[in-house]
Amino acid sequence: YGLRMSRLKRQRCYLAGAIDRVPDRGTQWRNAITPFLQSLGIEVFNPLQKPTNIAVEDKHTALYKKRLKKSKKYDELSELMRNIRSVDLRMVDVSDFLLVNLDLDTHPCGTLEEIFWANRQKKPILIHMVQGKDATPDWLFGTIPHYMIFDNWTGIQEYLTQINNTMWEHKEERWCFFDYK
């Protein structure tokens, strides 16, 4: 007891949240939480900084998507988005858990798919509800254990610190740790 367990070291976390319908493309919250996650030894998968050179989602891509829509080049947009969707869902596949920023004032189409994709795999999914836990869509209460839905980032950091440093157990727990030697 009293020893730092570092259970989250080498775990991979995918940062799910709206990109195309938010002014900052979802960069602020991702940039703010990443140093904390990395301090726990977690590898962060950020869809805005993909560990690949395909399906890049930078400012140039955002402008290009707007141009494609404006010129009604839907075939090209569909092809681009199929690649982005494929890579993002693959990052969900190889992640050990998800951290989600869910803002009901946006239309988080891809985010919802990522949540349900990870849920089918029974991965831990931590949700930061921008409008507060009480505003969580009822459907998610039947999908995600309610103790993984948070009003604020501090609650998520405290939860992850507890997971990292203790032998946390819960009857509905989704965490599965391997002993790497």
PDB file of C-alpha atoms in Angstrom:
ATOM      1  CA  TYR A   1       0.000   0.000   0.000  1.00  0.00           C
ATOM      2  CA  GLY A   2       1.098   3.575  -0.592  1.00  0.00           C
ATOM      3  CA  LEU A   3       3.010   2.574  -3.708  1.00  0.00           C
ATOM      4  CA  ARG A   4       2.014   4.206  -6.948  1.00  0.00           C
ATOM      5  CA  MET A   5       0.558   1.412  -9.045  1.00  0.00           C
ATOM      6  CA  SER A   6       0.583   3.147 -12.458  1.00  0.00           C
ATOM      7  CA  ARG A   7      -2.165   0.887 -13.768  1.00  0.00           C
ATOM      8  CA  LEU A   8      -2.867   3.230 -16.684  1.00  0.00           C
ATOM      9  CA  LYS A   9       0.720   3.223 -17.950  1.00  0.00           C
ATOM     10  CA  ARG A  10       0.731   2.011 -21.576  1.00  0.00           C
ATOM     11  CA  GLN A  11      -3.055   2.310 -21.847  1.00  0.00           C
ATOM     12  CA  ARG A  12      -4.311   4.014 -25.002  1.00  0.00           C
ATOM     13  CA  CYS A  13      -7.014   6.665 -24.792  1.00  0.00           C
ATOM     14  CA  TYR A  14      -9.014   7.987 -27.731  1.00  0.00           C
ATOM     15  CA  LEU A  15     -10.286  11.575 -27.373  1.00  0.00           C
ATOM     16  CA  ALA A  16     -13.788  11.653 -28.861  1.00  0.00           C
ATOM     17  CA  GLY A  17     -15.697  14.874 -29.376  1.00  0.00           C
ATOM     18  CA  ALA A  18     -17.146  17.148 -32.020  1.00  0.00           C
ATOM     19  CA  ILE A  19     -14.769  18.575 -34.603  1.00  0.00           C
ATOM     20  CA  ASP A  20     -16.574  19.933 -37.632  1.00  0.00           C
ATOM     21  CA  ARG A  21     -19.318  21.880 -35.870  1.00  0.00           C
ATOM     22  CA  VAL A  22     -17.366  23.622 -33.132  1.00  0.00           C
ATOM     23  CA  PRO A  23     -15.418  26.881 -33.635  1.00  0.00           C
ATOM     24  CA  ASP A  24     -12.058  25.585 -32.357  1.00  0.00           C
ATOM     25  CA  ARG A  25     -12.524  22.160 -34.015  1.00  0.00           C
ATOM     26  CA  GLY A  26     -12.294  20.591 -30.549  1.00  0.00           C
ATOM     27  CA  THR A  27      -8.669  21.517 -30.010  1.00  0.00           C
ATOM     28  CA  GLN A  28      -8.938  23.380 -26.692  1.00  0.00           C
ATOM     29  CA  TRP A  29     -10.280  20.582 -24.490  1.00  0.00           C
ATOM     30  CA  ARG A  30      -8.029  17.993 -26.159  1.00  0.00           C
ATOM     31  CA  ASN A  31      -4.926  20.142 -25.642  1.00  0.00           C
ATOM     32  CA  ALA A  32      -5.933  20.832 -22.033  1.00  0.00           C
ATOM     33  CA  ILE A  33      -6.463  17.186 -20.958  1.00  0.00           C
ATOM     34  CA  THR A  34      -3.583  15.586 -22.910  1.00  0.00           C
ATOM     35  CA  PRO A  35      -0.731  16.590 -20.527  1.00  0.00           C
ATOM     36  CA  PHE A  36      -2.636  15.089 -17.577  1.00  0.00           C
ATOM     37  CA  LEU A  37      -3.208  11.819 -19.456  1.00  0.00           C
ATOM     38  CA  GLN A  38       0.425  11.677 -20.546  1.00  0.00           C
ATOM     39  CA  SER A  39       1.561  12.274 -16.950  1.00  0.00           C
ATOM     40  CA  LEU A  40      -0.129   8.944 -16.124  1.00  0.00           C
ATOM     41  CA  GLY A  41       1.789   7.206 -18.922  1.00  0.00           C
ATOM     42  CA  ILE A  42      -1.271   7.047 -21.187  1.00  0.00           C
ATOM     43  CA  GLU A  43      -0.807   7.119 -24.945  1.00  0.00           C
ATOM     44  CA  VAL A  44      -3.279   9.639 -26.365  1.00  0.00           C
ATOM     45  CA  PHE A  45      -5.038   9.167 -29.690  1.00  0.00           C
ATOM     46  CA  ASN A  46      -6.238  12.557 -30.837  1.00  0.00           C
ATOM     47  CA  PRO A  47      -8.223  12.546 -34.104  1.00  0.00           C
ATOM     48  CA  LEU A  48      -6.789  15.992 -34.866  1.00  0.00           C
ATOM     49  CA  GLN A  49      -3.244  14.614 -34.586  1.00  0.00           C
ATOM     50  CA  LYS A  50      -3.597  11.142 -36.042  1.00  0.00           C
ATOM     51  CA  PRO A  51      -0.623   8.772 -35.799  1.00  0.00           C
ATOM     52  CA  THR A  52      -0.822   8.363 -39.575  1.00  0.00           C
ATOM     53  CA  ASN A  53      -0.441  10.554 -42.636  1.00  0.00           C
ATOM     54  CA  ILE A  54      -3.835   9.628 -44.111  1.00  0.00           C
ATOM     55  CA  ALA A  55      -7.217  11.040 -43.130  1.00  0.00           C
ATOM     56  CA  VAL A  56      -5.624  14.150 -41.649  1.00  0.00           C
ATOM     57  CA  GLU A  57      -8.067  16.573 -40.015  1.00  0.00           C
ATOM     58  CA  ASP A  58      -6.293  19.891 -39.904  1.00  0.00           C
ATOM     59  CA  LYS A  59      -7.407  23.429 -40.766  1.00  0.00           C
ATOM     60  CA  HIS A  60      -6.677  22.819 -44.452  1.00  0.00           C
ATOM     61  CA  THR A  61      -8.917  19.744 -44.458  1.00  0.00           C
ATOM     62  CA  ALA A  62     -11.709  21.709 -42.779  1.00  0.00           C
ATOM     63  CA  LEU A  63     -11.520  24.398 -45.470  1.00  0.00           C
ATOM     64  CA  TYR A  64     -11.340  21.775 -48.205  1.00  0.00           C
ATOM     65  CA  LYS A  65     -14.484  20.061 -46.883  1.00  0.00           C
ATOM     66  CA  LYS A  66     -16.319  23.401 -46.932  1.00  0.00           C
ATOM     67  CA  ARG A  67     -15.232  24.012 -50.530  1.00  0.00           C
ATOM     68  CA  LEU A  68     -16.407  20.548 -51.550  1.00  0.00           C
ATOM     69  CA  LYS A  69     -19.828  21.152 -49.980  1.00  0.00           C
ATOM     70  CA  LYS A  70     -20.136  24.603 -51.523  1.00  0.00           C
ATOM     71  CA  SER A  71     -19.324  23.227 -54.990  1.00  0.00           C
ATOM     72  CA  LYS A  72     -21.620  20.240 -54.387  1.00  0.00           C
ATOM     73  CA  LYS A  73     -18.770  17.772 -54.899  1.00  0.00           C
ATOM     74  CA  TYR A  74     -20.389  15.190 -52.678  1.00  0.00           C
ATOM     75  CA  ASP A  75     -18.583  12.187 -54.185  1.00  0.00           C
ATOM     76  CA  GLU A  76     -15.212  13.691 -53.219  1.00  0.00           C
ATOM     77  CA  LEU A  77     -16.495  14.687 -49.781  1.00  0.00           C
ATOM     78  CA  SER A  78     -17.877  11.188 -49.219  1.00  0.00           C
ATOM     79  CA  GLU A  79     -14.547   9.601 -50.136  1.00  0.00           C
ATOM     80  CA  LEU A  80     -12.641  11.953 -47.836  1.00  0.00           C
ATOM     81  CA  MET A  81     -15.023  11.346 -44.950  1.00  0.00           C
ATOM     82  CA  ARG A  82     -14.985   7.555 -45.439  1.00  0.00           C
ATOM     83  CA  ASN A  83     -11.218   7.650 -44.942  1.00  0.00           C
ATOM     84  CA  ILE A  84     -11.460   9.912 -41.885  1.00  0.00           C
ATOM     85  CA  ARG A  85     -14.222   7.753 -40.381  1.00  0.00           C
ATOM     86  CA  SER A  86     -12.253   4.575 -41.039  1.00  0.00           C
ATOM     87  CA  VAL A  87      -9.077   5.834 -39.367  1.00  0.00           C
ATOM     88  CA  ASP A  88     -10.968   7.326 -36.399  1.00  0.00           C
ATOM     89  CA  LEU A  89     -12.907   4.110 -35.780  1.00  0.00           C
ATOM     90  CA  ARG A  90      -9.664   2.147 -36.061  1.00  0.00           C
ATOM     91  CA  MET A  91      -8.191   4.357 -33.329  1.00  0.00           C
ATOM     92  CA  VAL A  92     -11.265   3.524 -31.221  1.00  0.00           C
ATOM     93  CA  ASP A  93     -10.597  -0.176 -31.939  1.00  0.00           C
ATOM     94  CA  VAL A  94      -7.022  -0.072 -30.676  1.00  0.00           C
ATOM     95  CA  SER A  95      -7.767   2.209 -27.728  1.00  0.00           C
ATOM     96  CA  ASP A  96      -8.149   0.788 -24.246  1.00  0.00           C
ATOM     97  CA  PHE A  97     -10.634   3.466 -23.233  1.00  0.00           C
ATOM     98  CA  LEU A  98     -12.361   6.598 -24.501  1.00  0.00           C
ATOM     99  CA  LEU A  99     -12.533  10.065 -23.072  1.00  0.00           C
ATOM    100  CA  VAL A 100     -15.467  11.945 -24.572  1.00  0.00           C
ATOM    101  CA  ASN A 101     -16.363  15.620 -24.514  1.00  0.00           C
ATOM    102  CA  LEU A 102     -20.103  15.679 -25.194  1.00  0.00           C
ATOM    103  CA  ASP A 103     -21.707  19.049 -25.842  1.00  0.00           C
ATOM    104  CA  LEU A 104     -25.431  18.913 -26.570  1.00  0.00           C
ATOM    105  CA  ASP A 105     -25.240  22.288 -28.335  1.00  0.00           C
ATOM    106  CA  THR A 106     -23.335  20.640 -31.194  1.00  0.00           C
ATOM    107  CA  HIS A 107     -24.338  17.812 -33.481  1.00  0.00           C
ATOM    108  CA  PRO A 108     -21.793  15.165 -32.479  1.00  0.00           C
ATOM    109  CA  CYS A 109     -22.612  12.616 -35.189  1.00  0.00           C
ATOM    110  CA  GLY A 110     -19.181  10.953 -35.309  1.00  0.00           C
ATOM    111  CA  THR A 111     -18.774  11.190 -31.548  1.00  0.00           C
ATOM    112  CA  LEU A 112     -21.963   9.234 -30.967  1.00  0.00           C
ATOM    113  CA  GLU A 113     -20.833   6.525 -33.379  1.00  0.00           C
ATOM    114  CA  GLU A 114     -17.480   6.324 -31.577  1.00  0.00           C
ATOM    115  CA  ILE A 115     -19.248   5.992 -28.213  1.00  0.00           C
ATOM    116  CA  PHE A 116     -21.493   3.187 -29.426  1.00  0.00           C
ATOM    117  CA  TRP A 117     -18.636   1.499 -31.317  1.00  0.00           C
ATOM    118  CA  ALA A 118     -16.537   1.412 -28.122  1.00  0.00           C
ATOM    119  CA  ASN A 119     -19.531   0.385 -26.037  1.00  0.00           C
ATOM    120  CA  ARG A 120     -20.046  -2.713 -28.181  1.00  0.00           C
ATOM    121  CA  GLN A 121     -16.447  -3.589 -27.304  1.00  0.00           C
ATOM    122  CA  LYS A 122     -17.210  -3.015 -23.582  1.00  0.00           C
ATOM    123  CA  LYS A 123     -14.437  -0.441 -23.270  1.00  0.00           C
ATOM    124  CA  PRO A 124     -14.440   2.090 -20.449  1.00  0.00           C
ATOM    125  CA  ILE A 125     -16.000   5.303 -21.768  1.00  0.00           C
ATOM    126  CA  LEU A 126     -15.621   8.426 -19.654  1.00  0.00           C
ATOM    127  CA  ILE A 127     -17.963  11.217 -20.672  1.00  0.00           C
ATOM    128  CA  HIS A 128     -17.594  14.877 -19.805  1.00  0.00           C
ATOM    129  CA  MET A 129     -21.092  16.342 -20.196  1.00  0.00           C
ATOM    130  CA  VAL A 130     -20.634  20.028 -20.980  1.00  0.00           C
ATOM    131  CA  GLN A 131     -24.176  20.820 -19.787  1.00  0.00           C
ATOM    132  CA  GLY A 132     -23.787  18.653 -16.661  1.00  0.00           C
ATOM    133  CA  LYS A 133     -24.564  15.031 -15.816  1.00  0.00           C
ATOM    134  CA  ASP A 134     -28.281  15.791 -15.369  1.00  0.00           C
ATOM    135  CA  ALA A 135     -28.438  16.840 -19.043  1.00  0.00           C
ATOM    136  CA  THR A 136     -27.083  13.475 -20.244  1.00  0.00           C
ATOM    137  CA  PRO A 137     -29.412  11.931 -22.844  1.00  0.00           C
ATOM    138  CA  ASP A 138     -31.405   9.149 -21.177  1.00  0.00           C
ATOM    139  CA  TRP A 139     -30.202   6.598 -23.740  1.00  0.00           C
ATOM    140  CA  LEU A 140     -26.620   6.997 -22.509  1.00  0.00           C
ATOM    141  CA  PHE A 141     -27.671   6.022 -18.963  1.00  0.00           C
ATOM    142  CA  GLY A 142     -28.639   2.652 -20.434  1.00  0.00           C
ATOM    143  CA  THR A 143     -25.340   2.475 -22.316  1.00  0.00           C
ATOM    144  CA  ILE A 144     -22.591   3.835 -20.068  1.00  0.00           C
ATOM    145  CA  PRO A 145     -22.260   3.113 -16.337  1.00  0.00           C
ATOM    146  CA  HIS A 146     -23.467   6.360 -14.753  1.00  0.00           C
ATOM    147  CA  TYR A 147     -20.345   6.711 -12.610  1.00  0.00           C
ATOM    148  CA  MET A 148     -18.403   7.228 -15.852  1.00  0.00           C
ATOM    149  CA  ILE A 149     -20.401  10.367 -16.715  1.00  0.00           C
ATOM    150  CA  PHE A 150     -18.990  13.573 -15.238  1.00  0.00           C
ATOM    151  CA  ASP A 151     -20.010  17.211 -14.803  1.00  0.00           C
ATOM    152  CA  ASN A 152     -16.439  18.492 -14.978  1.00  0.00           C
ATOM    153  CA  TRP A 153     -12.875  17.654 -15.945  1.00  0.00           C
ATOM    154  CA  THR A 154     -11.734  17.587 -12.325  1.00  0.00           C
ATOM    155  CA  GLY A 155     -14.036  14.635 -11.655  1.00  0.00           C
ATOM    156  CA  ILE A 156     -12.545  12.769 -14.612  1.00  0.00           C
ATOM    157  CA  GLN A 157      -9.001  13.483 -13.448  1.00  0.00           C
ATOM    158  CA  GLU A 158      -9.807  12.297  -9.915  1.00  0.00           C
ATOM    159  CA  TYR A 159     -11.452   9.133 -11.273  1.00  0.00           C
ATOM    160  CA  LEU A 160      -8.491   8.322 -13.537  1.00  0.00           C
ATOM    161  CA  THR A 161      -6.042   9.015 -10.693  1.00  0.00           C
ATOM    162  CA  GLN A 162      -7.992   6.587  -8.514  1.00  0.00           C
ATOM    163  CA  ILE A 163      -8.019   3.960 -11.289  1.00  0.00           C
ATOM    164  CA  ASN A 164      -4.292   4.486 -11.805  1.00  0.00           C
ATOM    165  CA  ASN A 165      -3.242   4.284  -8.161  1.00  0.00           C
ATOM    166  CA  THR A 166      -5.566   1.776  -6.482  1.00  0.00           C
ATOM    167  CA  MET A 167      -7.049  -1.664  -6.904  1.00  0.00           C
ATOM    168  CA  TRP A 168     -10.339  -0.136  -8.056  1.00  0.00           C
ATOM    169  CA  GLU A 169     -13.160  -2.621  -8.435  1.00  0.00           C
ATOM    170  CA  HIS A 170     -16.807  -2.151  -9.301  1.00  0.00           C
ATOM    171  CA  LYS A 171     -19.507  -4.682 -10.101  1.00  0.00           C
ATOM    172  CA  GLU A 172     -19.956  -3.252 -13.609  1.00  0.00           C
ATOM    173  CA  GLU A 173     -16.326  -2.392 -14.149  1.00  0.00           C
ATOM    174  CA  ARG A 174     -15.032  -2.393 -17.710  1.00  0.00           C
ATOM    175  CA  TRP A 175     -11.361  -1.946 -16.919  1.00  0.00           C
ATOM    176  CA  CYS A 176      -9.059  -4.878 -17.673  1.00  0.00           C
ATOM    177  CA  PHE A 177      -5.390  -4.550 -16.806  1.00  0.00           C
ATOM    178  CA  PHE A 178      -2.501  -6.797 -17.820  1.00  0.00           C
ATOM    179  CA  ASP A 179       0.665  -7.216 -15.821  1.00  0.00           C
ATOM    180  CA  TYR A 180       3.496  -6.269 -18.183  1.00  0.00           C
ATOM    181  CA  LYS A 181       6.838  -7.426 -16.889  1.00  0.00           C
TER     182      LYS A 181
END
